[in-house]
XYZ file of C-alpha atoms in Angstrom:
715
model
C -104.707 22.088 73.044
C -101.938 22.019 75.397
C -98.935 23.669 73.614
C -96.633 23.796 76.356
C -96.680 19.722 77.548
C -97.677 18.285 74.016
C -94.888 19.884 71.909
C -91.379 19.752 73.078
C -89.689 23.310 72.910
C -88.910 23.112 68.766
C -91.950 22.515 67.941
C -93.872 24.869 70.256
C -91.662 27.466 68.681
C -92.784 26.163 65.168
C -96.130 26.421 66.371
C -96.417 29.758 67.731
C -94.041 31.999 65.196
C -97.009 32.789 62.858
C -95.842 36.544 61.530
C -92.776 36.023 58.770
C -91.118 33.463 57.178
C -90.007 30.093 58.634
C -87.919 27.067 57.730
C -88.439 24.114 59.746
C -85.593 21.891 59.300
C -87.478 18.409 60.718
C -84.553 15.974 61.142
C -86.038 11.936 59.947
C -88.403 10.863 63.165
C -89.022 14.278 64.745
C -92.872 14.711 64.662
C -93.193 17.364 61.486
C -96.389 16.126 60.805
C -97.448 16.956 65.081
C -96.566 20.082 64.499
C -98.036 21.022 61.743
C -101.227 19.931 62.682
C -100.823 21.859 65.348
C -99.841 24.974 64.074
C -103.092 25.131 62.058
C -105.026 24.616 65.134
C -103.096 27.158 66.512
C -104.053 29.960 64.204
C -107.678 28.762 64.017
C -107.462 29.042 67.903
C -105.861 32.843 67.696
C -108.811 33.734 65.667
C -107.432 33.590 61.847
C -110.457 32.937 59.604
C -109.606 29.212 58.566
C -110.416 30.436 55.057
C -107.097 32.714 55.006
C -104.900 29.823 55.549
C -103.269 27.398 52.260
C -101.863 24.060 53.345
C -99.635 22.759 50.506
C -98.787 19.024 50.272
C -97.352 16.234 47.972
C -100.539 13.840 48.294
C -104.375 14.444 49.089
C -104.232 12.086 51.656
C -101.636 13.900 53.916
C -103.419 17.647 53.764
C -107.249 15.826 54.772
C -105.240 13.836 57.488
C -103.477 16.717 58.566
C -106.532 18.947 58.505
C -108.988 16.207 60.075
C -106.391 16.148 63.038
C -105.956 19.635 63.248
C -110.174 19.225 63.528
C -110.434 17.078 66.250
C -107.569 18.862 68.332
C -109.954 22.174 67.894
C -113.402 20.578 68.801
C -114.428 20.909 64.565
C -113.496 20.716 61.464
C -111.546 23.779 59.641
C -114.211 24.519 57.278
C -113.056 26.795 54.437
C -109.217 26.230 54.665
C -107.485 25.230 51.709
C -105.928 21.674 51.778
C -104.203 19.650 48.514
C -100.956 19.597 46.574
C -99.929 22.247 43.987
C -101.852 20.296 41.442
C -104.825 20.541 43.050
C -104.254 24.378 43.721
C -103.026 25.083 40.504
C -105.889 23.680 38.911
C -108.840 25.389 41.470
C -107.235 28.884 40.513
C -106.429 28.281 36.664
C -109.918 27.243 35.734
C -111.394 30.646 37.349
C -108.854 32.693 35.030
C -108.955 30.525 32.099
C -108.631 33.770 29.995
C -106.081 34.362 31.295
C -104.023 31.476 30.412
C -105.131 31.566 26.822
C -107.956 29.166 26.818
C -111.407 31.708 27.189
C -113.670 28.629 26.467
C -112.046 26.560 28.871
C -109.600 23.508 28.798
C -109.427 19.589 29.292
C -107.038 17.963 31.861
C -105.408 15.133 30.450
C -104.423 12.139 32.359
C -101.233 9.767 31.582
C -103.140 7.881 29.361
C -104.403 10.245 27.464
C -100.926 12.087 27.684
C -99.302 9.010 25.828
C -101.906 9.400 22.977
C -101.132 12.306 22.335
C -96.966 11.367 21.689
C -97.692 8.517 19.857
C -100.437 10.423 17.654
C -97.693 13.464 16.814
C -94.833 10.900 16.289
C -96.739 9.155 13.437
C -97.943 12.677 12.450
C -94.551 13.460 11.898
C -93.840 10.141 10.639
C -91.282 8.908 12.899
C -90.287 5.641 14.182
C -91.762 3.818 11.040
C -90.531 -0.301 10.884
C -88.285 0.847 14.072
C -89.046 -1.655 16.298
C -86.713 -0.214 18.728
C -88.338 2.650 18.634
C -88.792 3.852 22.516
C -92.553 3.461 23.458
C -95.006 6.253 23.865
C -94.105 5.775 27.585
C -90.575 6.214 27.338
C -90.816 9.576 24.750
C -93.701 11.104 27.626
C -90.863 10.132 30.349
C -88.632 11.883 28.949
C -90.667 15.301 27.967
C -92.140 15.291 31.650
C -88.604 15.074 33.231
C -87.323 17.633 31.283
C -89.687 19.842 31.911
C -89.818 18.749 35.840
C -86.057 19.853 35.714
C -85.988 22.764 33.637
C -83.422 21.132 31.278
C -83.064 20.627 27.998
C -83.677 17.071 26.108
C -80.308 16.500 25.283
C -79.164 17.067 29.018
C -81.988 14.489 30.439
C -81.020 11.853 27.872
C -77.058 12.615 28.132
C -77.411 12.001 31.904
C -79.578 9.292 32.426
C -80.545 7.340 29.032
C -77.799 8.041 27.089
C -79.053 4.521 25.052
C -81.767 6.878 23.280
C -79.688 9.443 22.405
C -79.926 8.473 18.394
C -83.254 9.407 18.390
C -82.370 13.035 20.511
C -83.683 14.790 17.220
C -86.975 12.609 16.656
C -87.599 12.987 20.663
C -87.135 16.499 20.066
C -89.362 17.395 17.677
C -91.745 14.840 18.925
C -91.524 17.522 21.784
C -92.065 20.615 20.587
C -95.713 18.687 18.565
C -96.624 17.869 21.886
C -96.618 21.104 22.894
C -98.737 22.593 19.884
C -100.878 19.926 19.634
C -101.826 20.501 23.475
C -102.775 24.120 22.192
C -104.375 23.460 19.375
C -107.276 21.364 21.424
C -107.030 22.915 24.585
C -105.435 20.328 26.443
C -103.669 20.833 29.687
C -101.533 17.882 31.496
C -100.021 17.810 34.902
C -97.403 19.798 34.484
C -98.733 22.131 32.338
C -100.563 23.023 35.866
C -97.990 24.309 37.242
C -96.163 26.309 34.818
C -99.494 27.931 33.573
C -100.486 28.762 37.493
C -96.800 30.131 37.619
C -96.508 32.823 34.029
C -99.980 33.403 35.598
C -99.217 34.892 39.345
C -96.141 36.216 37.453
C -98.114 38.736 34.755
C -100.830 39.065 36.821
C -100.154 41.573 39.311
C -103.484 42.044 40.396
C -104.245 38.178 41.207
C -100.930 37.508 43.145
C -101.996 40.675 45.380
C -106.160 38.607 45.842
C -104.332 35.743 46.706
C -101.793 37.069 48.515
C -104.679 38.757 50.604
C -106.698 35.889 50.392
C -104.089 33.104 51.955
C -102.181 35.148 54.874
C -100.825 31.804 55.879
C -99.084 29.780 53.789
C -97.544 26.181 55.465
C -95.713 23.557 53.169
C -94.955 20.369 53.977
C -92.146 18.034 52.561
C -90.596 21.583 50.986
C -87.137 19.928 49.881
C -89.120 17.734 47.398
C -90.361 20.611 45.608
C -89.203 21.300 41.970
C -88.452 24.580 41.365
C -91.485 26.101 39.240
C -93.610 25.421 43.070
C -90.817 27.057 44.671
C -91.397 30.044 42.473
C -95.689 29.228 42.834
C -94.712 29.718 46.818
C -92.709 32.847 45.735
C -95.409 34.662 44.390
C -98.458 33.728 46.711
C -95.612 34.496 49.934
C -94.328 37.843 48.658
C -90.790 38.027 50.003
C -91.858 38.706 53.925
C -95.453 36.655 53.947
C -96.448 34.566 56.479
C -94.705 31.219 55.029
C -93.634 28.181 56.944
C -92.219 25.342 54.863
C -91.649 22.407 56.163
C -89.096 19.806 55.035
C -85.344 17.847 55.531
C -82.420 19.180 52.917
C -80.959 15.269 54.326
C -84.316 13.581 53.247
C -83.911 15.126 49.731
C -83.801 11.812 47.473
C -85.876 12.663 44.490
C -84.311 14.728 41.683
C -84.980 11.655 39.391
C -88.499 13.456 39.427
C -86.901 17.204 39.373
C -87.204 17.639 42.900
C -84.411 20.666 43.581
C -82.272 20.414 46.941
C -81.542 24.333 46.610
C -85.271 25.300 46.896
C -85.334 24.349 50.711
C -81.487 25.416 51.227
C -82.186 28.897 49.731
C -85.378 29.552 51.367
C -83.417 32.136 53.657
C -82.181 34.184 50.772
C -85.435 33.842 49.327
C -87.429 34.668 52.212
C -86.128 37.775 53.989
C -85.965 37.516 57.383
C -86.493 33.725 57.824
C -86.176 32.032 60.855
C -84.854 28.769 61.175
C -85.831 26.568 63.867
C -84.544 22.963 64.311
C -86.496 19.955 64.716
C -84.184 17.518 65.869
C -85.934 15.380 68.678
C -86.257 11.886 67.254
C -89.448 9.766 68.397
C -88.361 6.614 66.329
C -84.813 5.579 66.755
C -82.289 4.076 69.859
C -79.460 6.409 70.203
C -77.012 4.358 68.628
C -78.778 4.710 65.907
C -78.572 8.471 65.531
C -75.045 8.435 66.198
C -74.188 6.771 63.234
C -76.839 8.636 60.807
C -75.507 11.436 62.293
C -72.293 10.140 60.836
C -73.232 10.056 57.897
C -74.914 13.543 57.835
C -71.499 15.023 58.776
C -70.308 14.372 55.406
C -72.328 16.599 53.394
C -70.772 19.250 51.524
C -73.833 21.841 51.957
C -76.647 21.163 54.300
C -78.262 22.993 57.246
C -76.848 21.143 60.763
C -78.565 19.311 62.816
C -77.939 17.135 65.484
C -80.693 13.894 65.913
C -81.403 12.937 69.204
C -83.316 10.365 71.492
C -84.607 9.617 74.689
C -84.872 5.592 73.517
C -81.544 4.042 75.102
C -79.742 1.428 73.687
C -76.646 -0.184 74.688
C -76.746 -2.465 71.328
C -74.076 -0.485 68.565
C -75.660 -1.134 64.701
C -73.657 -3.966 63.252
C -71.478 -3.187 60.288
C -71.009 -6.881 58.237
C -68.468 -7.955 56.171
C -69.289 -11.185 53.807
C -66.685 -12.867 52.492
C -68.500 -11.779 48.846
C -72.114 -10.707 47.323
C -72.602 -14.249 46.705
C -72.378 -15.417 50.868
C -74.071 -11.873 51.511
C -77.726 -13.545 51.070
C -77.085 -16.622 53.301
C -75.920 -14.522 56.052
C -78.937 -12.019 55.882
C -81.546 -14.874 55.749
C -79.754 -15.963 59.115
C -79.866 -12.310 60.243
C -83.825 -12.278 59.490
C -84.331 -15.996 61.481
C -82.239 -14.285 63.990
C -84.167 -11.197 64.318
C -87.708 -13.534 63.993
C -87.220 -14.505 67.188
C -87.483 -10.833 68.468
C -89.558 -9.532 66.220
C -92.615 -10.010 63.426
C -91.356 -10.886 60.508
C -92.839 -7.630 59.052
C -91.191 -5.583 61.303
C -88.314 -6.580 59.687
C -86.827 -5.064 56.364
C -84.623 -5.188 53.928
C -83.508 -1.960 52.145
C -81.376 -1.880 49.134
C -80.292 1.120 46.404
C -82.332 -0.768 43.142
C -85.039 -2.939 42.680
C -81.933 -6.062 41.391
C -80.197 -6.317 44.337
C -82.541 -7.975 46.277
C -82.659 -10.892 43.542
C -79.979 -13.020 45.359
C -81.800 -12.929 48.452
C -85.498 -13.167 46.960
C -83.995 -16.560 46.410
C -82.504 -17.507 49.500
C -85.565 -16.655 50.900
C -87.585 -18.723 48.980
C -85.727 -21.770 49.306
C -85.848 -21.486 53.032
C -89.511 -20.792 52.709
C -89.637 -17.349 54.349
C -92.559 -15.231 52.777
C -91.555 -11.637 51.798
C -93.268 -8.659 50.041
C -91.337 -6.335 47.863
C -91.530 -2.790 47.448
C -90.044 -0.943 44.547
C -88.943 -2.240 41.465
C -90.591 -6.239 40.319
C -89.998 -9.226 41.664
C -87.156 -11.515 40.648
C -90.191 -13.628 38.806
C -91.716 -11.187 37.523
C -89.011 -9.847 35.802
C -89.933 -10.097 31.717
C -86.697 -10.201 30.980
C -86.076 -12.844 33.062
C -88.959 -14.829 32.770
C -87.497 -14.366 29.144
C -84.110 -16.036 29.884
C -85.510 -18.685 32.052
C -87.885 -19.991 29.697
C -84.311 -20.849 27.430
C -82.720 -22.681 30.392
C -86.611 -24.519 30.811
C -85.956 -25.454 27.238
C -83.152 -27.173 27.606
C -84.020 -28.944 31.079
C -87.502 -30.419 28.814
C -88.453 -29.053 25.344
C -91.555 -30.027 25.928
C -92.156 -27.315 27.689
C -95.047 -25.361 25.607
C -95.272 -22.357 27.894
C -91.280 -21.963 27.742
C -91.705 -22.358 24.214
C -94.487 -19.388 24.171
C -92.308 -17.470 25.939
C -88.714 -17.946 23.837
C -89.809 -17.197 20.541
C -92.019 -14.300 21.428
C -89.041 -12.046 19.887
C -89.689 -13.495 16.236
C -91.681 -11.643 14.377
C -94.637 -13.205 12.410
C -95.182 -16.175 15.001
C -98.138 -16.147 17.101
C -99.408 -18.683 19.913
C -101.211 -20.681 16.471
C -97.998 -20.764 15.040
C -96.063 -22.027 18.204
C -98.449 -24.684 18.943
C -98.255 -26.073 15.609
C -94.584 -25.784 15.798
C -93.840 -27.399 18.737
C -96.273 -30.165 17.080
C -94.312 -30.373 14.422
C -91.451 -31.435 16.531
C -93.056 -33.766 19.249
C -94.065 -36.047 15.819
C -90.687 -35.468 13.236
C -92.847 -32.862 10.528
C -89.627 -31.612 9.209
C -91.115 -30.590 5.942
C -93.454 -28.229 7.738
C -90.109 -26.963 10.231
C -87.718 -27.350 7.113
C -90.656 -24.608 5.823
C -90.889 -22.550 9.059
C -87.314 -21.956 9.795
C -86.410 -21.081 6.187
C -89.760 -18.414 6.247
C -88.640 -17.255 10.317
C -83.826 -16.851 10.355
C -84.727 -15.540 13.749
C -86.221 -18.933 14.414
C -83.759 -21.226 13.079
C -80.840 -19.372 14.914
C -83.130 -20.308 18.031
C -83.629 -23.896 17.757
C -80.061 -23.886 16.537
C -78.780 -22.362 20.374
C -80.993 -24.849 21.681
C -79.385 -27.856 20.802
C -76.320 -26.783 20.769
C -76.880 -25.722 24.706
C -78.759 -29.124 25.010
C -75.218 -30.799 24.258
C -73.329 -28.802 27.103
C -72.184 -30.461 29.761
C -71.238 -28.593 32.976
C -72.085 -26.446 35.691
C -75.568 -24.481 35.366
C -73.261 -21.192 35.034
C -71.989 -22.230 32.195
C -75.238 -22.987 29.997
C -76.857 -19.346 31.515
C -73.431 -17.684 30.084
C -74.023 -18.512 27.019
C -78.073 -18.068 26.851
C -76.873 -14.516 28.308
C -74.632 -13.607 25.088
C -77.173 -15.085 22.955
C -79.948 -13.218 24.649
C -77.910 -9.968 24.583
C -79.662 -8.765 20.865
C -83.218 -10.003 22.296
C -83.023 -7.868 25.329
C -81.809 -4.749 23.270
C -84.490 -4.577 20.165
C -87.462 -6.610 22.645
C -86.993 -3.771 25.325
C -85.413 -0.875 23.914
C -86.208 1.610 26.102
C -84.573 0.404 29.437
C -82.074 -2.067 28.587
C -79.492 -0.884 30.245
C -81.318 -1.029 33.484
C -82.465 -4.270 32.679
C -78.983 -6.108 32.268
C -78.261 -5.191 35.842
C -80.928 -7.923 37.194
C -79.708 -10.500 34.314
C -75.573 -9.968 35.870
C -77.948 -10.857 39.489
C -79.208 -14.061 37.507
C -75.459 -15.185 36.330
C -74.286 -14.120 39.897
C -77.079 -16.914 41.477
C -76.233 -19.138 38.958
C -72.642 -19.780 40.131
C -74.134 -20.741 43.546
C -75.436 -23.875 41.719
C -74.279 -27.167 40.314
C -77.362 -28.919 39.656
C -79.556 -27.782 36.866
C -83.321 -28.763 38.197
C -82.176 -27.437 41.745
C -81.694 -23.658 40.192
C -84.874 -23.926 38.019
C -86.831 -25.066 41.330
C -85.166 -22.335 43.675
C -85.917 -19.619 40.631
C -89.788 -21.209 39.592
C -91.167 -21.080 43.119
C -93.491 -17.749 42.655
C -95.290 -17.302 46.175
C -98.266 -15.109 45.911
C -98.249 -11.759 43.479
C -97.897 -8.544 46.280
C -100.817 -6.855 47.783
C -100.946 -3.311 48.107
C -101.384 -3.449 51.870
C -98.837 -5.063 54.219
C -98.524 -8.236 54.259
C -98.179 -10.104 58.121
C -95.414 -11.912 58.777
C -93.406 -11.498 55.901
C -90.418 -9.208 55.188
C -89.832 -6.418 53.445
C -87.807 -6.240 50.629
C -87.848 -2.561 49.795
C -85.643 0.105 47.547
C -84.577 3.236 49.936
C -86.457 5.269 47.471
C -90.103 3.649 48.947
C -89.471 3.316 52.060
C -89.496 6.622 52.755
C -91.732 8.096 55.062
C -92.286 4.356 56.652
C -90.430 2.468 59.516
C -89.296 -0.888 61.215
C -87.952 -2.538 64.807
C -85.251 -3.773 62.783
C -83.439 -2.290 58.908
C -80.697 -4.213 57.065
C -79.272 -2.593 54.388
C -77.122 -4.489 51.767
C -74.674 -3.756 49.413
C -73.019 -1.269 50.769
C -69.859 -0.841 47.901
C -68.844 1.454 45.665
C -70.389 0.984 42.243
C -74.205 -0.365 44.385
C -74.397 2.062 46.938
C -73.689 4.775 46.029
C -74.824 3.637 42.106
C -71.844 3.788 39.730
C -73.862 6.550 37.474
C -74.497 8.993 41.140
C -70.381 8.577 41.161
C -69.860 10.914 38.759
C -71.484 13.957 39.785
C -70.507 15.961 43.197
C -74.401 16.246 43.494
C -75.281 12.414 42.845
C -72.781 11.534 45.271
C -74.622 13.960 47.319
C -77.995 12.545 46.923
C -76.771 9.317 47.633
C -75.809 10.128 51.148
C -78.728 11.483 52.121
C -80.771 8.444 50.567
C -78.390 6.434 53.088
C -79.251 8.608 55.893
C -82.604 8.026 54.642
C -82.326 4.086 54.760
C -80.481 4.231 58.558
C -83.586 6.618 59.617
C -85.953 3.967 58.969
C -84.845 1.688 62.183
C -86.400 1.950 65.799
C -83.912 -0.923 67.343
C -82.093 -2.690 65.463
C -80.019 -1.509 62.188
C -77.138 -3.457 60.116
C -75.189 -2.712 56.667
C -73.964 -4.986 54.427
C -70.548 -4.740 52.503
C -69.761 -7.617 51.170
C -65.684 -7.575 50.619
C -65.928 -8.790 46.666
C -68.369 -9.090 44.125
C -68.272 -12.339 41.549
C -67.216 -11.221 37.833
C -68.893 -13.714 35.652
C -66.168 -12.735 32.656
C -63.492 -13.705 34.802
C -65.182 -16.109 36.988
C -63.415 -15.205 39.825
C -64.434 -12.527 42.651
C -63.084 -8.942 42.394
C -62.582 -7.585 45.021
C -64.394 -3.880 46.777
C -64.349 -0.534 47.739
C -66.731 -0.144 50.579
C -68.781 2.744 50.237
C -67.745 5.770 50.891
C -70.604 6.494 53.539
C -69.222 3.974 55.699
C -65.611 4.429 55.275
C -65.995 7.645 56.990
C -68.263 6.166 60.231
C -65.873 6.458 63.210
C -65.462 2.623 64.934
C -67.492 4.080 67.826
C -70.521 3.942 66.222
C -70.620 0.512 64.975
C -69.618 -3.299 65.519
C -67.758 -4.915 63.018
C -68.158 -8.225 62.037
C -66.373 -10.154 59.460
C -67.217 -13.066 58.055
C -64.580 -16.556 58.198
C -63.361 -18.758 55.381
C -65.411 -20.998 57.667
C -68.569 -18.786 57.308
C -69.134 -18.262 60.741
C -69.026 -13.916 62.002
C -66.013 -12.997 63.505
C -66.111 -9.442 65.863
C -63.106 -8.058 63.861
C -62.067 -5.335 61.466
C -61.774 -6.795 57.805
C -58.412 -6.613 56.450
C -59.356 -5.101 52.741
C -61.315 -2.745 54.864
C -59.357 -0.475 57.549
C -61.834 1.832 60.149
C -61.572 5.649 58.746
C -62.446 8.032 61.153
C -65.056 11.302 59.753
C -65.051 14.258 60.527
C -66.962 13.914 63.686
C -64.731 10.747 64.655
C -61.693 13.688 65.395
C -61.105 12.443 68.839
C -58.843 9.721 69.741
C -60.880 6.608 69.921
C -61.206 5.554 73.272
C -58.450 2.132 74.093
C -61.112 -0.064 75.775
C -63.363 0.359 72.426
C -60.603 -0.921 70.684
C -59.444 -4.020 72.446
C -62.324 -6.597 71.835
C -61.200 -6.256 68.208
C -58.478 -8.749 66.767
C -55.866 -7.746 64.447
C -57.477 -4.315 63.865
C -54.841 -2.507 61.753
C -53.903 1.082 61.963
C -56.387 4.010 60.490
C -54.922 5.006 57.379
C -57.392 8.193 56.391
C -56.446 11.985 57.982
C -59.595 12.928 59.045
C -58.414 15.979 58.176
C -57.839 15.245 54.498
C -61.022 13.526 53.934
C -63.180 16.378 52.445
C -61.688 18.565 49.453
C -58.779 19.100 47.336
C -57.035 20.000 43.981
C -55.462 18.610 41.210
C -53.095 20.948 38.305
C -55.198 19.224 35.839
C -58.298 17.840 37.172
C -59.418 20.906 39.384
C -61.453 20.614 42.294
C -62.648 17.564 43.509
C -64.030 16.137 46.540
C -61.978 13.168 48.708
C -64.771 10.171 49.069
C -62.162 7.402 50.051
C -58.449 6.524 50.728
C -58.108 2.845 49.660
C -54.418 2.706 50.311
C -51.426 4.787 52.056
C -51.132 7.902 50.578
C -53.557 7.115 47.993
C -56.997 8.926 47.631
C -59.942 8.247 45.864
C -61.070 12.076 44.507
C -64.424 12.318 42.409
C -64.156 15.659 39.954
C -66.979 17.615 38.209
C -66.831 16.588 34.760
C -64.153 13.804 34.965
C -65.324 11.533 37.530
C -62.985 9.257 39.804
C -60.158 9.254 39.945
C -57.408 7.541 42.050
C -54.576 10.413 42.781
C -50.902 9.591 45.053
C -51.991 12.210 47.682
C -48.184 13.698 46.493
C -50.309 15.248 43.061
C -52.536 16.607 45.516
C -53.350 20.157 47.215
C -55.698 19.639 50.205
C -58.224 22.317 51.190
């Protein structure tokens, strides 16, 4: 093991600093795992008993890999080292101390199915939701309870922020949560969340045990510290003490799991909690070429709260990342496919990834890829053709074209209570044998069936474009959507909006159905060969590709509409953008559609580019604007003028501006892109400048406001 030659200076410092608290800020692609592995090996090489080392990770696989690699360096296994997840460590510790946590005869650990069953039983015992078809399912009940506990917020707060459509059931959910806790205690049951909270309480109250564990685990290492929640951070504090030998490794800029309870404050406050913390920054990137890192550094420069870091690489390139401005979200899919085909000449298709903020955003692209015969594999969210609500609507569309489609009939009537597969078959026979008597009887018995049949008759009588027919179907389906999927219908609604936008491009119904129904093989767990990767950014964390394309970089899509209401959520969206860009090794392309089709008005509404794009200085990317002829030209779009971020305060070099035609002057003063105050709304963060002396400001508690600069005081 040659630390001098096999590690860079920052990695070497992290490995050799073994005493006292250490915080390693590991930028994307900076060799974080390598550093942990070498530190494990170094500790043992220096005579530390492996049994005195505790390695906490977020997956068992990660811990096993690190211990195996350290053993390979040493030439023998690290026998005795405790390495695993927070939950596995908690389980083992609690098992040895059952009487101290109120389970003298032991406890049983429940899996997800067990927990859902308990929620269902508690609901039934409390006689809640009887006869209410819209009542939240047991999985949703458990999700709300788990989110509330992991975030350490009330169910009311979680519901207000993430599931407002469930607010009529707030009192019921609170009662079920209380009953769930009582049931577990009465039956000596423990869920995964309990493992952490019971250990936290045990360590806080039991000083002898706390001291015993501190003596045993003299060296503690925690991976992905930015993903810890509040209780996990407290457990680390109990085990290490204020001055213990604890090393936390992570990247504040990659904290993107707040929806699971992760709290970025844990890594930010680490130096405050552990006295005398030494901060070491891993900034050398081994993944991406320097122009990509220049762009990602600019994204980070706009963060309100962060550990300063500047990623750099020995991998050079003369090619800047591209920012493509399609005329609309409709043409974005076509241009993305063309770009993928172009990249396919240089890279294997499985080494090309298209990333997006939410799963539904890839639907138009999935259709476009299918149309040209390009295979793809999707991670995060479900494939367009597999979404249940999309199948529901397509069944109605198929019946407009072909009333003999039995499978479509089965799908179309499954929301009608009291009608199963056998009755559907009987209805099908009656319709095709003109059995008017049976049809009169069955429709009289089922009002919903009569409404469905009348709607289909009306749809078949319609003439016009597929988009008009689909518009009417979506209006008819809306109450069915809410009734059939009460737990998450707002999320599904976004997918239906995309379906409506896809239909806008078609004049032939058969062609539309053909493109929508060409379903490929279901995704495998393993990555396919020669298939483009489509992925949500959350699912892409930890992965890398030679070429990365990010789509829909406009306000209300990325950042999402919900995220723009709270400053801390907007900051997480910035980190999400950083994670997305740092997945690229050689080629990075950002798509910023200039308009989004509005189904209600039938026209395309102009969009405002994502603030993360607006902040980028013109020196770090090449702009490409779609012409009305469909080609791409190297020039700034008129509706998206270059704005200069904090790292671009120096003037743009004259030669950089020369190749760009008709480039308007910058309208955002770099000194004013930051924070401001307003007499009514208070302090806010400026996120964009859509016009001279006009600012879009995010005010906590009030949301996004567009305000004339004269009424703002710049900070």
